[in-house]
mmCIF file of C-alpha atoms in Angstrom:
data_model
loop_
_atom_site.group_PDB
_atom_site.id
_atom_site.type_symbol
_atom_site.label_atom_id
_atom_site.label_comp_id
_atom_site.label_asym_id
_atom_site.label_seq_id
_atom_site.Cartn_x
_atom_site.Cartn_y
_atom_site.Cartn_z
ATOM 1 C CA MET A 27 -7.774 -18.094 41.001
ATOM 2 C CA SER A 28 -4.987 -16.573 43.920
ATOM 3 C CA ASN A 29 -5.098 -13.234 43.679
ATOM 4 C CA ASP A 30 -2.516 -10.696 43.081
ATOM 5 C CA LEU A 31 -0.929 -10.723 46.787
ATOM 6 C CA GLN A 32 -1.345 -14.196 47.072
ATOM 7 C CA LEU A 33 0.545 -14.670 43.295
ATOM 8 C CA LYS A 34 3.168 -12.765 44.163
ATOM 9 C CA GLN A 35 3.838 -14.426 47.778
ATOM 10 C CA SER A 36 3.801 -17.443 46.115
ATOM 11 C CA VAL A 37 6.356 -17.067 43.214
ATOM 12 C CA LEU A 38 8.944 -15.382 45.882
ATOM 13 C CA ASP A 39 8.948 -18.076 47.806
ATOM 14 C CA GLU A 40 9.448 -20.426 44.593
ATOM 15 C CA LEU A 41 12.237 -18.019 43.911
ATOM 16 C CA ASN A 42 13.149 -18.551 47.334
ATOM 17 C CA TRP A 43 12.989 -22.529 47.165
ATOM 18 C CA GLU A 44 15.276 -22.847 43.809
ATOM 19 C CA PRO A 45 18.654 -23.098 44.096
ATOM 20 C CA SER A 46 20.499 -21.899 41.321
ATOM 21 C CA VAL A 47 18.587 -18.487 42.273
ATOM 22 C CA ASN A 48 19.619 -16.191 44.819
ATOM 23 C CA SER A 49 16.316 -13.777 45.753
ATOM 24 C CA ALA A 50 17.681 -11.359 47.716
ATOM 25 C CA HIS A 51 18.188 -8.850 44.907
ATOM 26 C CA ILE A 52 15.087 -10.148 43.211
ATOM 27 C CA GLY A 53 11.963 -8.057 42.946
ATOM 28 C CA VAL A 54 7.971 -9.346 42.188
ATOM 29 C CA THR A 55 5.121 -7.914 41.609
ATOM 30 C CA ALA A 56 2.017 -9.224 39.723
ATOM 31 C CA SER A 57 -1.271 -7.480 38.124
ATOM 32 C CA ASP A 58 -4.429 -10.073 36.667
ATOM 33 C CA GLY A 59 -1.795 -13.018 36.795
ATOM 34 C CA VAL A 60 1.090 -11.616 34.934
ATOM 35 C CA ILE A 61 4.265 -11.103 36.896
ATOM 36 C CA THR A 62 6.930 -8.914 36.450
ATOM 37 C CA LEU A 63 10.517 -9.175 37.739
ATOM 38 C CA THR A 64 13.123 -6.952 38.529
ATOM 39 C CA GLY A 65 16.527 -6.738 40.214
ATOM 40 C CA ASN A 66 19.411 -8.247 39.039
ATOM 41 C CA VAL A 67 21.451 -10.872 39.229
ATOM 42 C CA GLY A 68 25.128 -11.967 38.752
ATOM 43 C CA SER A 69 24.855 -13.654 35.614
ATOM 44 C CA TYR A 70 22.827 -14.478 32.652
ATOM 45 C CA SER A 71 21.683 -18.181 34.035
ATOM 46 C CA GLU A 72 20.497 -17.528 36.838
ATOM 47 C CA LYS A 73 18.642 -15.126 35.212
ATOM 48 C CA HIS A 74 17.013 -17.594 32.951
ATOM 49 C CA ALA A 75 16.174 -19.528 36.052
ATOM 50 C CA ALA A 76 14.664 -17.241 38.070
ATOM 51 C CA GLU A 77 12.159 -17.142 34.981
ATOM 52 C CA THR A 78 11.930 -20.494 34.660
ATOM 53 C CA ALA A 79 10.858 -20.601 38.678
ATOM 54 C CA ALA A 80 8.030 -18.059 38.079
ATOM 55 C CA LEU A 81 6.673 -19.820 35.209
ATOM 56 C CA ARG A 82 5.683 -23.038 37.127
ATOM 57 C CA VAL A 83 3.579 -21.569 39.967
ATOM 58 C CA LYS A 84 0.449 -22.327 39.117
ATOM 59 C CA ASP A 85 -2.280 -19.272 38.240
ATOM 60 C CA VAL A 86 1.233 -17.396 36.425
ATOM 61 C CA ARG A 87 -0.247 -16.415 32.815
ATOM 62 C CA GLY A 88 2.698 -14.433 32.096
ATOM 63 C CA VAL A 89 6.216 -13.449 32.624
ATOM 64 C CA ALA A 90 8.058 -9.796 31.935
ATOM 65 C CA GLU A 91 11.719 -10.256 32.694
ATOM 66 C CA GLU A 92 12.954 -6.936 33.637
ATOM 67 C CA ILE A 93 16.274 -8.829 35.681
ATOM 68 C CA GLU A 94 19.715 -6.922 34.756
ATOM 69 C CA VAL A 95 22.465 -8.772 35.146
ATOM 70 C CA LYS A 96 25.504 -7.571 36.911
ATOM 71 C CA LEU A 97 28.485 -9.462 36.780
ATOM 72 C CA PRO A 98 31.260 -10.180 39.499
ATOM 73 C CA PHE A 99 34.067 -7.385 39.462
ATOM 74 C CA ASP A 100 36.312 -10.561 38.763
ATOM 75 C CA VAL A 101 34.492 -11.848 35.774
ATOM 76 C CA LYS A 102 36.825 -10.218 33.492
ATOM 77 C CA HIS A 103 35.980 -12.045 30.085
ATOM 78 C CA GLY A 104 36.363 -10.040 26.753
ATOM 79 C CA ASP A 105 33.465 -10.099 23.489
ATOM 80 C CA ALA A 106 36.392 -12.186 21.954
ATOM 81 C CA GLU A 107 37.332 -14.833 24.283
ATOM 82 C CA ILE A 108 33.742 -15.280 25.317
ATOM 83 C CA ALA A 109 33.073 -15.914 21.458
ATOM 84 C CA GLU A 110 35.653 -18.670 21.608
ATOM 85 C CA ALA A 111 34.336 -20.443 24.430
ATOM 86 C CA ALA A 112 30.808 -20.885 22.598
ATOM 87 C CA LEU A 113 32.148 -21.816 19.650
ATOM 88 C CA HIS A 114 33.960 -24.608 21.730
ATOM 89 C CA ARG A 115 31.161 -25.531 23.710
ATOM 90 C CA LEU A 116 28.622 -25.666 20.573
ATOM 91 C CA ALA A 117 31.799 -28.298 19.261
ATOM 92 C CA TRP A 118 31.528 -30.451 21.883
ATOM 93 C CA ASP A 119 26.642 -30.212 22.348
ATOM 94 C CA THR A 120 25.924 -33.319 20.607
ATOM 95 C CA SER A 121 22.696 -31.517 20.312
ATOM 96 C CA VAL A 122 23.902 -29.213 17.460
ATOM 97 C CA PRO A 123 24.897 -29.657 13.844
ATOM 98 C CA LYS A 124 28.682 -29.146 13.580
ATOM 99 C CA ASP A 125 29.071 -25.747 12.408
ATOM 100 C CA ALA A 126 26.180 -25.221 12.399
ATOM 101 C CA VAL A 127 25.317 -22.028 14.453
ATOM 102 C CA LYS A 128 27.568 -18.853 14.201
ATOM 103 C CA VAL A 129 28.074 -16.772 17.271
ATOM 104 C CA THR A 130 28.833 -12.815 17.594
ATOM 105 C CA VAL A 131 29.125 -11.324 20.880
ATOM 106 C CA ASN A 132 28.844 -7.361 21.934
ATOM 107 C CA ASP A 133 29.252 -6.188 24.978
ATOM 108 C CA GLY A 134 28.796 -9.833 26.596
ATOM 109 C CA TRP A 135 25.441 -10.367 24.532
ATOM 110 C CA MET A 136 25.038 -12.821 22.126
ATOM 111 C CA THR A 137 23.804 -13.667 19.632
ATOM 112 C CA LEU A 138 23.140 -17.049 18.071
ATOM 113 C CA THR A 139 22.576 -17.397 14.050
ATOM 114 C CA GLY A 140 22.695 -20.311 11.688
ATOM 115 C CA ASP A 141 20.064 -23.251 10.301
ATOM 116 C CA VAL A 142 19.521 -26.177 11.761
ATOM 117 C CA GLY A 143 17.003 -28.762 11.128
ATOM 118 C CA TRP A 144 14.712 -29.071 13.928
ATOM 119 C CA HIS A 145 13.695 -26.460 16.936
ATOM 120 C CA PHE A 146 15.479 -28.893 20.005
ATOM 121 C CA GLN A 147 18.638 -28.348 18.080
ATOM 122 C CA LYS A 148 17.954 -24.376 18.739
ATOM 123 C CA ASP A 149 17.024 -24.550 22.042
ATOM 124 C CA ALA A 150 20.435 -27.290 22.401
ATOM 125 C CA ALA A 151 22.798 -23.930 21.014
ATOM 126 C CA ALA A 152 20.801 -21.542 23.080
ATOM 127 C CA ASP A 153 21.250 -24.117 26.309
ATOM 128 C CA SER A 154 24.887 -24.714 25.920
ATOM 129 C CA VAL A 155 26.243 -20.917 25.888
ATOM 130 C CA ARG A 156 23.323 -19.410 28.752
ATOM 131 C CA THR A 157 25.961 -20.691 31.815
ATOM 132 C CA LEU A 158 29.262 -18.796 30.220
ATOM 133 C CA TRP A 159 30.161 -15.665 32.113
ATOM 134 C CA GLY A 160 30.555 -13.139 31.352
ATOM 135 C CA VAL A 161 26.956 -13.408 28.751
ATOM 136 C CA THR A 162 24.681 -11.325 30.130
ATOM 137 C CA GLY A 163 21.742 -12.179 27.086
ATOM 138 C CA VAL A 164 20.776 -14.118 24.699
ATOM 139 C CA SER A 165 19.361 -13.606 20.987
ATOM 140 C CA ASN A 166 18.758 -16.928 19.573
ATOM 141 C CA ASN A 167 18.673 -16.519 16.314
ATOM 142 C CA VAL A 168 18.522 -20.084 14.922
ATOM 143 C CA ALA A 169 16.422 -20.342 11.885
ATOM 144 C CA ILE A 170 14.487 -23.967 11.408
ATOM 145 C CA LYS A 171 15.148 -25.244 8.062
ATOM 146 C CA PRO A 172 11.875 -26.155 6.164
ATOM 147 C CA ARG A 173 10.889 -29.660 5.488
ATOM 148 C CA PRO A 174 9.977 -31.084 1.985
ATOM 149 C CA ASN A 175 7.082 -33.383 1.741
ATOM 150 C CA ALA A 176 5.780 -33.173 5.338
ATOM 151 C CA GLY A 177 2.642 -35.087 5.258
ATOM 152 C CA ASP A 178 -0.455 -33.648 7.554
ATOM 153 C CA ILE A 179 1.113 -31.635 10.184
ATOM 154 C CA LYS A 180 -1.942 -31.055 11.466
ATOM 155 C CA ALA A 181 -3.000 -34.980 12.092
ATOM 156 C CA ASP A 182 0.667 -35.302 13.697
ATOM 157 C CA ILE A 183 0.539 -32.399 15.939
ATOM 158 C CA MET A 184 -2.963 -33.444 17.194
ATOM 159 C CA GLY A 185 -2.518 -37.284 17.589
ATOM 160 C CA ALA A 186 0.594 -36.374 19.460
ATOM 161 C CA LEU A 187 -1.506 -34.335 21.482
ATOM 162 C CA THR A 188 -4.303 -36.330 21.777
ATOM 163 C CA ARG A 189 -1.403 -39.867 23.279
ATOM 164 C CA SER A 190 -1.085 -37.220 25.796
ATOM 165 C CA TRP A 191 -3.886 -35.396 28.158
ATOM 166 C CA PHE A 192 -5.502 -33.041 25.682
ATOM 167 C CA LYS A 193 -8.317 -33.152 25.092
ATOM 168 C CA PRO A 194 -9.350 -32.155 20.994
ATOM 169 C CA GLU A 195 -11.985 -28.807 22.348
ATOM 170 C CA HIS A 196 -9.142 -27.339 24.202
ATOM 171 C CA VAL A 197 -6.224 -26.491 21.356
ATOM 172 C CA ASP A 198 -6.806 -25.994 17.758
ATOM 173 C CA VAL A 199 -3.710 -26.548 15.377
ATOM 174 C CA THR A 200 -4.066 -24.964 12.046
ATOM 175 C CA ALA A 201 -0.985 -25.472 9.687
ATOM 176 C CA ALA A 202 -0.293 -24.471 5.934
ATOM 177 C CA ASN A 203 3.783 -24.411 4.649
ATOM 178 C CA GLY A 204 5.220 -25.912 7.974
ATOM 179 C CA LYS A 205 3.823 -22.588 10.063
ATOM 180 C CA VAL A 206 1.977 -23.587 13.129
ATOM 181 C CA THR A 207 -0.381 -21.395 14.918
ATOM 182 C CA LEU A 208 -2.155 -22.519 18.054
ATOM 183 C CA THR A 209 -4.870 -21.517 20.094
ATOM 184 C CA GLY A 210 -7.270 -22.661 22.393
ATOM 185 C CA LYS A 211 -7.516 -22.371 26.594
ATOM 186 C CA VAL A 212 -5.432 -24.578 28.677
ATOM 187 C CA ASN A 213 -4.974 -24.451 32.406
ATOM 188 C CA ASN A 214 -1.311 -23.492 33.146
ATOM 189 C CA TRP A 215 1.567 -22.085 32.033
ATOM 190 C CA SER A 216 3.891 -25.373 31.580
ATOM 191 C CA GLU A 217 0.667 -26.699 29.983
ATOM 192 C CA ARG A 218 0.676 -23.857 27.078
ATOM 193 C CA GLN A 219 4.700 -24.955 26.885
ATOM 194 C CA ILE A 220 3.749 -28.393 26.783
ATOM 195 C CA ALA A 221 1.579 -27.893 23.452
ATOM 196 C CA GLY A 222 4.018 -25.450 22.169
ATOM 197 C CA ASN A 223 6.947 -28.077 22.573
ATOM 198 C CA THR A 224 4.873 -30.964 20.915
ATOM 199 C CA ALA A 225 3.725 -29.280 17.830
ATOM 200 C CA TRP A 226 7.858 -28.213 17.784
ATOM 201 C CA ALA A 227 8.569 -31.706 17.410
ATOM 202 C CA ALA A 228 6.098 -32.481 13.809
ATOM 203 C CA PRO A 229 8.784 -32.669 10.699
ATOM 204 C CA GLY A 230 7.652 -30.569 8.811
ATOM 205 C CA VAL A 231 7.612 -27.470 11.196
ATOM 206 C CA SER A 232 9.511 -24.393 10.521
ATOM 207 C CA ALA A 233 7.707 -21.930 12.792
ATOM 208 C CA VAL A 234 5.440 -22.134 15.553
ATOM 209 C CA THR A 235 2.891 -19.460 17.501
ATOM 210 C CA ASN A 236 1.527 -19.904 20.798
ATOM 211 C CA ASP A 237 -1.686 -17.671 21.032
ATOM 212 C CA ILE A 238 -3.217 -20.526 23.519
ATOM 213 C CA ARG A 239 -3.931 -18.671 26.537
ATOM 214 C CA VAL A 240 -3.760 -19.986 30.381
ATOM 215 C CA SER A 241 -6.881 -19.338 31.940
#
């Protein structure tokens, strides 16, 4: 594994490489594979892009994201205006069920609530509003509606993992009442994320706890 100094430099290089991020005002520290991002950016979408870029770097085990969103002085949108724009954006997103997601905004921080049938729909809602001007953060509290008679969730997830590249001995799955827990060990954060997304894709899953360790 790269030492922390090398890892810090790799993350800095990746932030410089990412065209949607202005890395000039972002600080990076590394400790035992965990990256801390500090500083400020001009939008919430840029903040999210910085975190995503850091997680792409090999040997990063986790990211503590402490970046502050400082909106440009010429961006003057009130909470009501931001909420209205978010509702319009959600209404045009085919991945979000009609009228399923509610929006509240407080000082630019947006909270999403409601119920959807799939995790990808919950993610799509946050993705739709993240890039709106004036948004300083998003709390995605949309719930996944449980499905009765979902079948053998554990077997379905293990089958999907095996169809990709995961070996059964690397990841373990437990499931009860639609709630799934993943444990085991993978080589990088991307693999951990793939396992989590695979679990969320199983019919009947209402919650996923991803306890997979990055070695």
